[in-house]
Amino acid sequence: MTTRLPQPDAQDRGFTLVEVLCALMVLAVALTGVFGVGVDGVSALARARHDSVSASAAAQKMEQLLALTWAEASADTATNLASDPPADGGPGLSPSPSDALDRDVPGWVDYLDADARVVAPGGAATFVRRWSVTPAPFAPGRALVLRVFVTSAATPAPVDRAARARMSGAVLLTTVRVRKDL
């Protein structure tokens, strides 16, 4: 006795070539959208890392400036903060040139790699970090205005201060330091 298997209907024989092509087209469109979101996400992550490193680099230099001695009896005017680690033979808290944030002024600039490590001038810098020290106009002998500006090494700093504040990925920190009596 032979058992006969039921014959499939015409509807049960599988997919037609047109159906397979339509399914592949829908899949391709969906994957294109997912790929685009992935690329945007990676780009946003890179921008966020860049912004985070530049903000950290600016805060680090501000901390170095605030750590220098600034009192009636003495003021640090000899530390070189442009070297890593800081050394003797620099301007310390001496007043900087008025355009120290706009151009690379020796003693008030250093260059950083992508991980905010100091590199040699002309090296593979990702960031340029500039700082300025100016007597405060309201108390020139008693207070200093300290500014630190970090920007991408590939982007020149605009001279216009309002444009500088709007630069993407740039960080400008400002504080006032008042002289302490000992």
XYZ file of C-alpha atoms in Angstrom, residues 22-176:
155
model
C 9.646 43.705 -3.719
C 10.705 42.334 -0.328
C 14.357 43.102 -1.076
C 13.443 46.657 -2.119
C 11.550 47.266 1.143
C 14.487 45.830 3.108
C 16.979 48.021 1.220
C 14.971 51.195 1.947
C 14.702 50.267 5.653
C 18.427 49.510 5.943
C 19.311 52.779 4.219
C 17.375 54.667 6.893
C 18.995 52.699 9.703
C 22.445 53.230 8.188
C 21.805 56.987 7.936
C 20.826 57.163 11.603
C 23.957 55.208 12.511
C 26.199 57.587 10.582
C 24.501 60.589 12.207
C 24.982 58.984 15.620
C 28.685 58.371 15.058
C 29.111 61.950 13.839
C 27.268 63.348 16.872
C 29.398 61.199 19.168
C 32.597 62.545 17.584
C 31.387 66.152 17.971
C 30.434 65.513 21.598
C 33.859 64.029 22.341
C 35.574 66.988 20.667
C 33.481 69.453 22.696
C 34.113 67.541 25.922
C 37.883 67.423 25.414
C 38.059 71.137 24.556
C 35.998 72.064 27.650
C 38.219 69.883 29.838
C 41.361 71.432 28.347
C 40.057 74.946 29.032
C 39.171 74.056 32.632
C 42.610 72.498 33.157
C 44.431 75.645 32.012
C 42.145 77.844 34.151
C 43.013 75.690 37.181
C 46.727 76.134 36.427
C 46.291 79.910 36.238
C 44.312 79.978 39.493
C 46.982 77.880 41.235
C 49.695 80.503 40.626
C 50.570 82.794 43.532
C 48.730 86.123 43.471
C 49.142 88.045 46.753
C 50.264 91.514 47.912
C 53.675 90.281 48.964
C 54.326 88.191 45.868
C 52.928 87.287 42.504
C 54.051 84.514 40.199
C 55.410 86.192 37.093
C 57.929 83.525 36.129
C 56.055 80.253 35.530
C 55.841 78.945 31.989
C 52.379 77.384 31.652
C 52.989 76.719 27.957
C 55.279 73.812 28.827
C 54.157 70.471 30.187
C 54.754 70.238 33.082
C 54.873 73.963 33.942
C 58.430 75.228 34.330
C 60.367 78.401 35.073
C 61.024 81.060 32.457
C 57.504 82.094 31.469
C 55.170 85.014 32.045
C 53.122 83.494 34.898
C 50.449 86.037 35.825
C 52.132 88.942 34.014
C 49.746 90.887 31.795
C 49.408 89.309 28.367
C 49.316 91.138 25.038
C 45.807 92.419 24.280
C 45.443 90.021 21.338
C 46.652 86.882 23.152
C 43.324 85.119 22.478
C 43.347 86.041 18.791
C 46.772 84.797 17.720
C 49.502 82.447 18.899
C 51.572 84.473 21.356
C 54.511 82.546 22.872
C 53.990 82.118 26.606
C 50.210 82.335 26.253
C 49.506 79.436 23.875
C 49.943 75.704 23.743
C 48.915 72.990 21.312
C 47.063 69.811 22.222
C 46.429 66.460 20.578
C 42.992 64.794 20.432
C 43.385 63.614 24.044
C 44.361 67.101 25.328
C 48.050 66.237 25.733
C 50.495 69.043 24.991
C 52.327 68.635 21.685
C 55.128 70.669 20.131
C 54.258 73.745 18.064
C 53.737 72.702 14.471
C 53.119 69.110 15.572
C 49.964 67.084 15.096
C 47.764 69.470 17.104
C 44.009 68.992 17.264
C 43.390 71.959 19.571
C 44.951 75.365 20.141
C 44.649 76.660 23.703
C 45.263 80.374 24.279
C 44.942 82.327 27.493
C 45.149 85.922 28.587
C 45.839 87.731 31.830
C 44.663 91.348 32.064
C 44.317 93.708 35.002
C 40.640 94.164 35.853
C 39.476 97.636 34.798
C 37.585 98.138 38.088
C 40.627 97.342 40.275
C 43.822 97.178 38.189
C 46.208 96.521 41.083
C 43.903 94.189 42.978
C 42.217 91.938 40.414
C 42.989 90.045 37.224
C 40.691 88.893 34.445
C 41.742 85.422 33.327
C 40.496 84.008 30.031
C 41.138 80.650 28.379
C 40.088 80.003 24.796
C 40.279 76.530 23.222
C 39.476 75.942 19.571
C 40.172 73.439 16.846
C 43.651 73.759 15.372
C 42.104 73.592 11.900
C 39.884 76.644 12.525
C 41.487 80.062 12.928
C 40.119 82.116 15.806
C 37.872 84.991 14.760
C 38.923 88.392 16.061
C 35.321 89.373 16.762
C 34.533 88.322 20.366
C 30.837 87.692 19.625
C 31.755 85.390 16.724
C 34.228 83.578 18.982
C 31.456 82.809 21.492
C 29.345 81.232 18.717
C 32.072 79.009 17.266
C 31.116 75.370 17.188
C 33.342 73.299 19.444
C 35.139 76.326 20.883
C 35.305 77.022 24.609
C 35.896 80.395 26.254
C 36.241 80.489 30.054
C 36.515 83.776 31.942
C 37.008 84.457 35.630
C 38.181 87.270 37.884
